[in-house]
XYZ file of N, CA and C in Angstrom:
780
model
N 68.837 116.720 0.573
C 69.590 117.617 -0.292
C 68.767 117.896 -1.538
N 68.761 119.117 -2.030
C 67.982 119.497 -3.200
C 68.910 120.039 -4.270
N 68.937 119.353 -5.429
C 69.798 119.778 -6.520
C 68.931 120.146 -7.705
N 69.115 121.333 -8.302
C 68.356 121.758 -9.462
C 69.280 121.792 -10.666
N 68.858 121.155 -11.770
C 69.667 121.070 -12.977
C 68.844 121.517 -14.175
N 69.508 121.757 -15.300
C 68.812 122.338 -16.428
C 68.712 121.437 -17.651
N 69.531 120.415 -17.802
C 69.524 119.601 -18.995
C 69.264 118.144 -18.634
N 68.511 117.439 -19.499
C 68.159 116.058 -19.214
C 69.377 115.162 -19.086
N 70.368 115.329 -19.999
C 71.546 114.467 -19.933
C 72.340 114.747 -18.667
N 72.385 116.016 -18.291
C 73.084 116.372 -17.050
C 72.316 115.839 -15.848
N 70.980 115.846 -15.956
C 70.134 115.337 -14.878
C 70.396 113.861 -14.640
N 70.397 113.080 -15.725
C 70.634 111.643 -15.596
C 72.053 111.342 -15.139
N 72.999 112.164 -15.576
C 74.379 111.985 -15.157
C 74.526 112.199 -13.661
N 73.888 113.281 -13.167
C 74.001 113.590 -11.739
C 73.265 112.551 -10.892
N 72.216 111.978 -11.500
C 71.445 110.955 -10.794
C 72.326 109.798 -10.350
N 73.317 109.428 -11.183
C 74.148 108.265 -10.887
C 75.579 108.619 -10.472
N 75.859 109.878 -10.338
C 77.242 110.292 -10.090
C 77.778 109.753 -8.768
N 76.880 109.669 -7.771
C 77.330 109.198 -6.466
C 77.854 107.770 -6.556
N 77.090 106.910 -7.256
C 77.474 105.507 -7.342
C 78.694 105.297 -8.215
N 78.867 106.142 -9.250
C 80.005 105.990 -10.145
C 81.309 106.460 -9.491
N 81.192 107.226 -8.431
C 82.374 107.775 -7.774
C 83.174 106.692 -7.063
N 82.481 105.614 -6.661
C 83.134 104.581 -5.868
C 83.080 103.236 -6.587
N 84.152 102.449 -6.508
C 84.091 101.067 -7.006
C 82.988 100.314 -6.266
N 82.433 99.283 -6.924
C 81.270 98.583 -6.371
C 81.524 98.045 -4.965
N 82.718 97.519 -4.736
C 82.964 96.844 -3.465
C 83.274 97.799 -2.321
N 83.447 99.100 -2.602
C 83.757 100.012 -1.494
C 82.775 101.188 -1.423
N 81.615 101.022 -2.058
C 80.623 102.092 -1.949
C 80.172 102.235 -0.507
N 80.026 103.475 -0.028
C 79.580 103.662 1.357
C 78.147 103.191 1.540
N 77.826 102.774 2.737
C 76.473 102.312 3.046
C 75.544 103.524 3.122
N 74.407 103.450 2.412
C 73.437 104.539 2.433
C 72.577 104.418 3.685
N 72.380 105.531 4.357
C 71.580 105.549 5.584
C 70.149 105.100 5.282
N 69.515 104.390 6.225
C 68.144 103.900 5.993
C 67.104 105.016 6.081
N 65.918 104.730 5.554
C 64.781 105.627 5.732
C 64.264 105.478 7.155
N 63.488 106.462 7.596
C 62.929 106.410 8.943
C 61.441 106.743 8.896
N 60.672 106.079 9.757
C 59.273 106.428 9.971
C 59.125 106.800 11.440
N 58.799 108.070 11.670
C 58.640 108.576 13.029
C 57.208 109.059 13.182
N 56.419 108.329 13.961
C 55.000 108.641 14.081
C 54.328 108.420 12.731
N 53.706 109.485 12.189
C 53.080 109.372 10.866
C 53.914 110.043 9.780
N 55.187 110.310 10.080
C 56.072 110.979 9.129
C 57.062 109.993 8.509
N 57.267 110.162 7.215
C 58.240 109.351 6.499
C 59.444 110.227 6.183
N 60.621 109.809 6.630
C 61.840 110.595 6.449
C 62.806 109.798 5.564
N 63.037 110.273 4.330
C 63.961 109.550 3.448
C 65.376 109.530 4.015
N 66.171 108.615 3.518
C 67.585 108.549 3.899
C 68.229 109.927 3.809
N 69.039 110.251 4.788
C 69.711 111.552 4.763
C 70.738 111.645 3.636
N 71.040 110.514 3.007
C 71.950 110.507 1.859
C 71.214 110.742 0.533
N 69.885 110.797 0.582
C 69.113 110.959 -0.648
C 69.319 112.349 -1.245
N 69.125 112.445 -2.553
C 69.297 113.703 -3.286
C 68.040 113.965 -4.100
N 67.439 115.134 -3.916
C 66.247 115.488 -4.686
C 66.663 116.278 -5.928
N 66.256 115.779 -7.088
C 66.634 116.394 -8.355
C 65.411 117.008 -9.023
N 65.543 118.246 -9.486
C 64.498 118.883 -10.274
C 65.130 119.968 -11.135
N 64.417 120.382 -12.161
C 64.877 121.434 -13.060
C 64.032 122.673 -12.803
N 64.612 123.761 -12.308
C 63.830 124.965 -11.977
C 63.216 125.632 -13.198
N 63.702 125.309 -14.387
C 63.212 125.951 -15.612
C 62.147 125.123 -16.332
N 61.844 123.943 -15.795
C 60.877 123.054 -16.439
C 59.910 122.528 -15.374
N 58.619 122.492 -15.696
C 57.646 121.950 -14.765
C 57.875 120.452 -14.566
N 57.563 119.997 -13.373
C 57.678 118.574 -13.105
C 56.607 117.792 -13.850
N 57.027 116.729 -14.513
C 56.100 115.902 -15.283
C 55.733 114.683 -14.448
N 54.430 114.510 -14.200
C 53.963 113.435 -13.330
C 52.983 112.539 -14.081
N 53.267 111.257 -14.068
C 52.344 110.263 -14.638
C 51.471 109.733 -13.507
N 50.161 109.866 -13.679
C 49.210 109.445 -12.651
C 48.311 108.350 -13.220
N 48.360 107.199 -12.605
C 47.474 106.101 -12.997
C 46.474 105.866 -11.872
N 45.205 106.063 -12.182
C 44.142 105.851 -11.204
C 43.540 104.483 -11.490
N 43.793 103.550 -10.605
C 43.495 102.149 -10.896
C 42.082 101.760 -10.459
N 41.772 101.926 -9.177
C 40.490 101.431 -8.683
C 40.175 102.037 -7.318
N 39.017 101.667 -6.796
C 38.616 102.035 -5.434
C 37.923 100.831 -4.806
N 37.908 100.826 -3.490
C 37.281 99.724 -2.773
C 36.437 100.247 -1.613
N 35.268 99.615 -1.436
C 34.428 99.845 -0.254
C 34.072 101.325 -0.068
N 33.692 101.978 -1.158
C 33.291 103.380 -1.073
C 31.960 103.516 -0.329
N 31.672 104.709 0.133
C 30.442 104.965 0.871
C 29.232 104.981 -0.073
N 28.085 104.648 0.462
C 26.822 104.708 -0.279
C 26.249 106.114 -0.165
N 26.042 106.768 -1.300
C 25.446 108.103 -1.303
C 24.046 108.120 -1.903
N 23.725 107.125 -2.706
C 22.390 107.033 -3.301
C 21.583 105.984 -2.538
N 20.657 106.453 -1.707
C 19.883 105.548 -0.863
C 18.992 104.632 -1.702
N 18.482 105.148 -2.808
C 17.564 104.364 -3.644
C 18.245 103.149 -4.245
N 19.469 103.330 -4.740
C 20.182 102.221 -5.379
C 21.132 101.508 -4.428
N 21.280 102.069 -3.203
C 22.232 101.528 -2.236
C 23.634 101.430 -2.836
N 24.003 102.481 -3.583
C 25.311 102.496 -4.238
C 25.755 103.945 -4.447
N 26.774 104.132 -5.272
C 27.273 105.450 -5.654
C 27.729 105.399 -7.103
N 27.928 106.582 -7.690
C 28.402 106.702 -9.066
C 29.743 107.450 -9.042
N 30.830 106.768 -8.707
C 32.081 107.457 -8.384
C 32.927 107.877 -9.588
N 33.665 108.954 -9.376
C 34.709 109.406 -10.293
C 35.724 110.190 -9.475
N 36.865 110.535 -10.075
C 37.942 111.208 -9.332
C 38.369 112.479 -10.051
N 38.587 113.536 -9.245
C 39.174 114.780 -9.728
C 40.582 114.924 -9.152
N 41.466 115.561 -9.901
C 42.814 115.883 -9.431
C 42.964 117.391 -9.321
N 43.774 117.831 -8.360
C 44.016 119.266 -8.194
C 45.233 119.480 -7.304
N 45.888 120.623 -7.471
C 46.973 121.052 -6.580
C 47.048 122.570 -6.669
N 48.034 123.156 -6.020
C 48.141 124.613 -6.046
C 48.439 125.143 -7.443
N 49.056 124.321 -8.307
C 49.372 124.766 -9.669
C 48.550 124.038 -10.732
N 47.661 123.145 -10.293
C 46.821 122.388 -11.235
C 45.360 122.667 -10.911
N 44.651 123.273 -11.864
C 43.223 123.508 -11.689
C 42.489 122.172 -11.600
N 41.467 122.149 -10.763
C 40.688 120.927 -10.591
C 40.128 120.432 -11.920
N 40.321 119.135 -12.206
C 39.755 118.566 -13.426
C 39.368 117.112 -13.179
N 38.390 116.645 -13.941
C 37.936 115.267 -13.816
C 38.916 114.346 -14.523
N 39.493 113.429 -13.755
C 40.561 112.576 -14.276
C 40.090 111.180 -14.666
N 38.878 110.810 -14.279
C 38.337 109.498 -14.649
C 36.898 109.647 -15.137
N 36.415 108.619 -15.766
C 34.998 108.580 -16.130
C 34.159 108.262 -14.894
N 32.858 108.467 -14.992
C 31.918 108.067 -13.947
C 31.549 106.604 -14.159
N 31.626 105.831 -13.084
C 31.179 104.436 -13.145
C 29.916 104.323 -12.288
N 28.814 104.040 -12.919
C 27.524 104.050 -12.235
C 27.318 102.839 -11.338
N 26.685 103.105 -10.213
C 26.249 102.062 -9.278
C 27.347 101.051 -8.965
N 28.440 101.548 -8.426
C 29.576 100.671 -8.144
C 30.370 101.226 -6.970
N 30.474 100.453 -5.906
C 31.241 100.857 -4.724
C 32.684 100.358 -4.786
N 32.983 99.556 -5.818
C 34.336 99.025 -6.026
C 34.747 99.239 -7.480
N 34.764 100.491 -7.943
C 35.001 100.764 -9.366
C 36.437 100.469 -9.784
N 36.581 100.061 -11.047
C 37.899 99.888 -11.652
C 37.982 100.855 -12.836
N 38.843 101.861 -12.723
C 39.012 102.850 -13.796
C 40.198 102.488 -14.699
N 41.329 102.264 -14.081
C 42.587 101.999 -14.795
C 42.807 103.035 -15.903
N 42.799 104.301 -15.501
C 42.986 105.408 -16.435
C 44.267 106.158 -16.071
N 44.957 106.665 -17.089
C 46.238 107.349 -16.898
C 46.173 108.766 -17.445
N 46.692 109.707 -16.657
C 46.801 111.091 -17.107
C 48.217 111.586 -16.804
N 48.650 112.607 -17.535
C 49.944 113.242 -17.301
C 49.683 114.696 -16.924
N 50.288 115.144 -15.842
C 50.096 116.520 -15.404
C 51.448 117.185 -15.150
N 51.473 118.503 -15.262
C 52.679 119.294 -15.033
C 52.549 120.063 -13.727
N 53.562 119.955 -12.888
C 53.559 120.559 -11.553
C 54.623 121.651 -11.492
N 54.250 122.814 -10.998
C 55.210 123.924 -10.930
C 56.207 123.756 -9.789
N 55.718 123.391 -8.606
C 56.580 123.336 -7.415
C 56.633 121.905 -6.878
N 57.438 121.072 -7.525
C 57.439 119.644 -7.206
C 57.944 119.361 -5.794
N 58.730 120.269 -5.248
C 59.283 120.042 -3.912
C 58.349 120.505 -2.802
N 57.242 121.186 -3.173
C 56.380 121.778 -2.149
C 54.917 121.374 -2.248
N 54.472 120.949 -3.409
C 53.034 120.776 -3.621
C 52.494 119.432 -3.133
N 51.247 119.491 -2.678
C 50.466 118.304 -2.346
C 49.446 118.099 -3.466
N 49.443 116.912 -4.065
C 48.464 116.583 -5.101
C 47.250 115.945 -4.435
N 46.061 116.491 -4.746
C 44.823 116.016 -4.139
C 44.059 115.112 -5.099
N 43.606 113.983 -4.577
C 42.673 113.098 -5.272
C 41.321 113.239 -4.582
N 40.360 113.862 -5.255
C 39.007 114.033 -4.728
C 38.100 112.972 -5.345
N 37.458 112.168 -4.507
C 36.538 111.141 -4.998
C 35.108 111.640 -4.804
N 34.330 111.640 -5.890
C 32.962 112.154 -5.859
C 31.961 111.113 -6.318
N 30.718 111.307 -5.839
C 29.569 110.575 -6.349
C 28.813 111.512 -7.288
N 28.647 111.093 -8.530
C 27.979 111.930 -9.526
C 26.474 111.939 -9.297
N 25.895 113.148 -9.273
C 24.448 113.318 -9.129
C 23.890 114.008 -10.362
N 22.742 113.530 -10.828
C 22.089 114.174 -11.961
C 21.463 115.508 -11.559
N 21.060 115.618 -10.294
C 20.450 116.847 -9.779
C 21.255 117.331 -8.576
N 21.589 118.612 -8.546
C 22.332 119.174 -7.425
C 23.826 118.920 -7.525
N 24.521 119.242 -6.445
C 25.978 119.093 -6.414
C 26.381 117.644 -6.188
N 27.511 117.268 -6.753
C 28.045 115.927 -6.530
C 28.516 115.794 -5.089
N 28.375 114.602 -4.538
C 28.712 114.355 -3.138
C 30.151 113.870 -3.004
N 30.834 114.386 -1.993
C 32.207 113.970 -1.727
C 32.215 112.596 -1.071
N 33.026 111.689 -1.626
C 33.197 110.359 -1.055
C 34.515 110.227 -0.292
N 35.317 111.304 -0.295
C 36.592 111.293 0.406
C 37.700 111.858 -0.450
N 38.859 112.055 0.153
C 40.003 112.579 -0.589
C 41.308 112.054 -0.012
N 42.367 112.191 -0.813
C 43.723 111.801 -0.408
C 44.685 112.865 -0.904
N 45.701 113.177 -0.113
C 46.752 114.104 -0.524
C 48.100 113.397 -0.590
N 48.883 113.707 -1.628
C 50.197 113.066 -1.825
C 51.292 114.126 -1.844
N 52.306 113.923 -1.020
C 53.484 114.790 -0.982
C 54.427 114.381 -2.115
N 54.504 115.204 -3.155
C 55.263 114.838 -4.347
C 56.776 114.803 -4.123
N 57.254 115.489 -3.104
C 58.696 115.552 -2.862
C 59.270 114.240 -2.339
N 58.416 113.296 -2.000
C 58.883 111.997 -1.509
C 58.938 110.937 -2.603
N 58.544 111.307 -3.824
C 58.554 110.329 -4.908
C 59.971 110.097 -5.409
N 60.332 108.849 -5.688
C 61.652 108.562 -6.266
C 61.696 108.959 -7.731
N 62.877 109.246 -8.222
C 63.067 109.680 -9.605
C 62.754 108.552 -10.583
N 61.777 108.813 -11.490
C 61.487 107.924 -12.622
C 61.257 106.473 -12.200
N 60.508 106.284 -11.122
C 60.195 104.938 -10.646
C 58.719 104.891 -10.257
N 57.979 103.976 -10.841
C 56.545 103.879 -10.554
C 56.308 103.355 -9.148
N 55.411 104.038 -8.427
C 55.055 103.656 -7.067
C 53.551 103.437 -7.002
N 53.128 102.239 -6.626
C 51.703 101.916 -6.520
C 51.313 101.776 -5.049
N 50.273 102.483 -4.642
C 49.845 102.458 -3.244
C 48.332 102.316 -3.138
N 47.885 101.867 -1.975
C 46.469 101.845 -1.626
C 46.267 102.895 -0.541
N 45.439 103.901 -0.835
C 45.307 105.069 0.029
C 43.966 105.071 0.754
N 44.008 105.283 2.079
C 42.786 105.435 2.866
C 42.220 106.839 2.686
N 40.922 106.930 2.429
C 40.287 108.212 2.170
C 40.013 108.972 3.466
N 40.256 110.273 3.436
C 39.862 111.168 4.522
C 38.460 111.698 4.262
N 37.804 112.151 5.344
C 36.427 112.647 5.273
C 35.491 111.562 4.741
N 35.797 110.313 5.058
C 34.980 109.174 4.656
C 35.020 108.148 5.784
N 33.878 107.551 6.083
C 33.840 106.531 7.123
C 34.620 105.288 6.701
N 34.674 105.062 5.397
C 35.443 103.937 4.872
C 35.683 104.165 3.387
N 36.620 103.422 2.837
C 36.935 103.529 1.421
C 38.414 103.744 1.165
N 38.912 103.129 0.088
C 40.307 103.293 -0.331
C 40.353 103.493 -1.849
N 41.455 104.067 -2.322
C 41.718 104.117 -3.757
C 43.110 103.548 -4.011
N 43.249 102.879 -5.163
C 44.558 102.361 -5.568
C 45.074 103.232 -6.713
N 46.278 103.779 -6.529
C 46.860 104.676 -7.524
C 48.324 104.307 -7.750
N 48.883 104.773 -8.862
C 50.330 104.681 -9.050
C 50.833 106.008 -9.605
N 52.003 106.411 -9.147
C 52.598 107.685 -9.533
C 54.017 107.457 -10.035
N 54.382 108.200 -11.085
C 55.754 108.172 -11.587
C 56.229 109.602 -11.799
N 57.229 110.020 -11.029
C 57.847 111.336 -11.210
C 58.832 111.216 -12.367
N 58.470 111.728 -13.532
C 59.216 111.431 -14.744
C 60.498 112.235 -14.916
N 60.525 113.467 -14.407
C 61.731 114.299 -14.568
C 62.145 114.983 -13.269
N 61.736 114.417 -12.147
C 62.135 114.941 -10.836
C 62.053 113.806 -9.820
N 62.555 114.067 -8.621
C 62.404 113.097 -7.556
C 63.686 112.792 -6.808
N 63.576 111.871 -5.873
C 64.690 111.488 -5.015
C 65.563 110.428 -5.694
N 66.861 110.585 -5.538
C 67.832 109.602 -6.023
C 68.785 109.245 -4.891
N 69.709 108.340 -5.188
C 70.670 107.863 -4.190
C 69.949 107.341 -2.953
N 69.037 106.423 -3.191
C 68.179 105.897 -2.137
C 68.575 104.472 -1.749
N 68.266 104.064 -0.530
C 68.490 102.668 -0.155
C 67.603 101.752 -0.985
N 67.998 100.500 -1.137
C 67.285 99.570 -2.001
C 65.842 99.334 -1.559
N 65.578 99.478 -0.273
C 64.233 99.201 0.234
C 63.357 100.459 0.287
N 63.778 101.535 -0.399
C 63.005 102.786 -0.316
C 61.571 102.580 -0.795
N 61.401 101.949 -1.941
C 60.060 101.760 -2.509
C 59.168 100.985 -1.545
N 59.693 99.905 -0.993
C 58.923 99.087 -0.057
C 58.559 99.885 1.196
N 59.522 100.632 1.740
C 59.265 101.430 2.943
C 58.206 102.500 2.678
N 58.321 103.157 1.535
C 57.374 104.220 1.192
C 55.959 103.656 1.036
N 55.836 102.542 0.326
C 54.520 101.931 0.111
C 53.897 101.499 1.427
N 54.671 100.882 2.288
C 54.154 100.450 3.599
C 53.687 101.642 4.420
N 54.439 102.741 4.352
C 54.057 103.949 5.092
C 52.744 104.512 4.557
N 52.653 104.666 3.234
C 51.438 105.231 2.642
C 50.226 104.345 2.931
N 50.385 103.043 2.774
C 49.268 102.135 3.004
C 48.788 102.164 4.452
N 49.686 102.531 5.363
C 49.330 102.546 6.779
C 48.779 103.864 7.288
N 48.809 104.909 6.453
C 48.282 106.210 6.889
C 46.759 106.162 6.970
N 46.221 106.544 8.101
C 44.772 106.542 8.279
C 44.166 107.835 7.746
N 42.976 107.724 7.181
C 42.254 108.911 6.757
C 41.661 109.640 7.958
N 41.641 110.962 7.896
C 41.076 111.762 8.976
C 39.617 112.100 8.689
N 38.837 112.223 9.757
C 37.457 112.655 9.633
C 37.370 114.141 9.980
N 36.307 114.789 9.529
C 36.139 116.216 9.800
C 36.150 116.492 11.305
N 35.540 115.607 12.064
C 35.468 115.815 13.518
C 36.825 115.700 14.191
N 37.786 115.050 13.545
C 39.121 114.918 14.130
C 39.772 116.279 14.352
N 39.382 117.272 13.537
C 39.996 118.594 13.637
C 39.421 119.418 14.788
N 38.394 118.892 15.452
C 37.872 119.555 16.649
C 38.657 119.131 17.879
N 39.535 118.162 17.732
C 40.355 117.665 18.821
C 41.810 118.058 18.587
N 42.623 117.846 19.605
C 44.047 118.144 19.479
C 44.720 117.002 18.724
N 45.288 117.320 17.565
C 45.937 116.320 16.729
C 47.457 116.401 16.866
N 48.092 115.243 16.837
C 49.547 115.242 16.758
C 49.970 115.804 15.401
N 51.157 116.365 15.346
C 51.622 116.973 14.108
C 51.624 115.955 12.976
N 51.072 116.377 11.825
C 50.981 115.506 10.660
C 52.204 115.593 9.766
N 52.199 114.872 8.651
C 53.388 114.770 7.791
C 53.514 115.846 6.721
N 52.612 116.842 6.705
C 52.591 117.771 5.569
C 52.943 119.214 5.918
N 53.533 119.453 7.067
C 53.911 120.825 7.429
C 54.885 121.408 6.416
N 54.675 122.686 6.084
C 55.559 123.367 5.147
C 55.195 123.155 3.697
N 54.148 122.374 3.429
C 53.731 122.106 2.056
C 52.587 123.033 1.647
N 52.318 123.082 0.343
C 51.233 123.905 -0.183
C 50.288 123.017 -0.981
N 49.017 123.446 -1.063
C 48.046 122.620 -1.761
C 46.979 123.491 -2.405
N 45.964 122.863 -2.958
C 44.899 123.561 -3.670
C 44.118 124.470 -2.729
N 43.529 125.508 -3.277
C 42.828 126.514 -2.480
C 41.610 125.961 -1.726
N 41.104 124.789 -2.130
C 39.983 124.172 -1.418
C 40.413 123.557 -0.090
N 41.732 123.524 0.156
C 42.264 122.879 1.352
C 43.247 123.804 2.058
N 43.583 123.449 3.283
C 44.659 124.131 3.990
C 45.415 123.112 4.840
N 46.656 123.444 5.149
C 47.465 122.575 5.998
C 47.285 123.017 7.445
N 46.766 122.122 8.264
C 46.471 122.409 9.666
C 47.313 121.484 10.536
N 48.335 122.041 11.183
C 49.235 121.271 12.037
C 49.781 120.040 11.309
N 50.107 120.223 10.032
C 50.697 119.133 9.274
C 49.696 118.173 8.657
N 48.404 118.459 8.799
C 47.360 117.617 8.219
C 46.622 118.401 7.138
N 46.004 117.686 6.210
C 45.258 118.318 5.125
C 43.801 118.455 5.551
N 43.341 119.697 5.652
C 41.972 119.980 6.079
C 41.204 120.608 4.931
N 40.038 120.076 4.671
C 39.203 120.609 3.594
C 38.438 121.834 4.088
N 38.482 122.896 3.295
C 37.730 124.096 3.641
C 36.256 123.871 3.347
N 35.405 124.522 4.113
C 33.970 124.411 3.870
C 33.593 125.239 2.653
N 32.871 124.629 1.730
C 32.490 125.306 0.492
C 31.015 125.686 0.537
N 30.573 126.452 -0.469
C 29.161 126.823 -0.565
C 28.295 125.577 -0.706
N 28.812 124.583 -1.401
C 28.079 123.329 -1.551
C 27.851 122.633 -0.226
N 28.845 122.711 0.666
C 28.695 122.111 1.986
C 27.595 122.798 2.778
N 27.540 124.129 2.694
C 26.518 124.897 3.413
C 25.135 124.552 2.880
N 25.015 124.460 1.543
C 23.738 124.111 0.930
C 23.289 122.721 1.362
N 24.257 121.809 1.473
C 23.944 120.445 1.870
C 23.397 120.408 3.289
N 23.930 121.257 4.164
C 23.434 121.311 5.535
C 21.981 121.753 5.573
N 21.611 122.723 4.735
C 20.239 123.222 4.702
C 19.299 122.131 4.207
N 19.709 121.425 3.142
C 18.881 120.351 2.598
C 18.743 119.211 3.590
N 19.766 119.020 4.426
C 19.759 117.916 5.384
C 18.750 118.116 6.499
N 18.261 119.348 6.679
C 17.332 119.635 7.761
C 16.065 120.308 7.228
N 15.349 119.681 6.279
C 14.177 120.321 5.682
C 13.046 120.518 6.668
N 12.979 119.693 7.717
C 11.890 119.796 8.688
C 11.934 121.132 9.406
N 13.141 121.712 9.540
C 13.287 122.961 10.274
C 12.806 124.165 9.479
N 12.756 124.045 8.155
C 12.454 125.199 7.318
C 11.068 125.768 7.567
N 9.989 124.960 7.667
C 8.667 125.532 7.950
C 8.616 126.217 9.306
N 9.341 125.664 10.283
C 9.352 126.256 11.623
C 10.021 127.633 11.574
N 11.161 127.697 10.842
C 11.881 128.963 10.726
C 11.010 129.987 10.012
N 10.340 129.548 8.929
C 9.507 130.460 8.152
C 8.349 130.982 9.002
N 7.720 130.103 9.792
C 6.605 130.490 10.622
C 7.026 131.492 11.685
N 8.215 131.251 12.284
C 8.705 132.151 13.336
C 9.001 133.530 12.772
N 9.473 133.566 11.495
C 9.763 134.855 10.871
C 8.487 135.651 10.647
N 7.410 134.968 10.291
C 6.134 135.659 10.048
C 5.614 136.328 11.301
N 5.839 135.697 12.422
C 5.291 136.211 13.672
C 6.191 137.209 14.376
N 7.300 137.579 13.743
C 8.188 138.570 14.353
C 7.650 139.965 14.136
């Protein structure tokens, strides 16, 4: 159920109205959450609250990462940092760069405003900083904001997509929107579901994938939703990287062009 309200006091009042309607000993039992395949389905008794006249306020704490990929062969390490982006949030660097560390600890907090809290996917892009050329992608994670509980901090460990290995630890708090009237174990169920989601590799999209958990959602222009999964679009940087990856072919191509 989706309820849109306009005033903070009215918002908080509606948040608890269900429970206040019944004496403690005769409150109806709230239906449990469900996990079907890779989809998390909140209790059918849950209520999503947001204010259509105010952007959703989201507190994002980026805590750490573990077992990131090595992008710098010389140092056998990486220089990681994280960018945030969504369909209504321009890409920006949300953490500092930590040099030569595959297990960085940032513990940095940012606040962002989201236009469509019920539809948007927030992207966490993990990069390796390079002094020369484009920064290398170490993986990414997408979060469905409509599943966040109202004004309750949720900390998860997320498996990175487009990475052979690596995780990030984050916490999110939907400060003026989110789900209410939830079963007591909602937080635990949600965390277990998120922690168990596997990251996808680029090659996975060449095969037939079961429907993912993000159908009907919208995200940043660098990505698209493909059968319910978040797929990264190929950028100019990716094309350039392919050319650099095969330098041996360049003299052969140049020589063949001369003889045409």
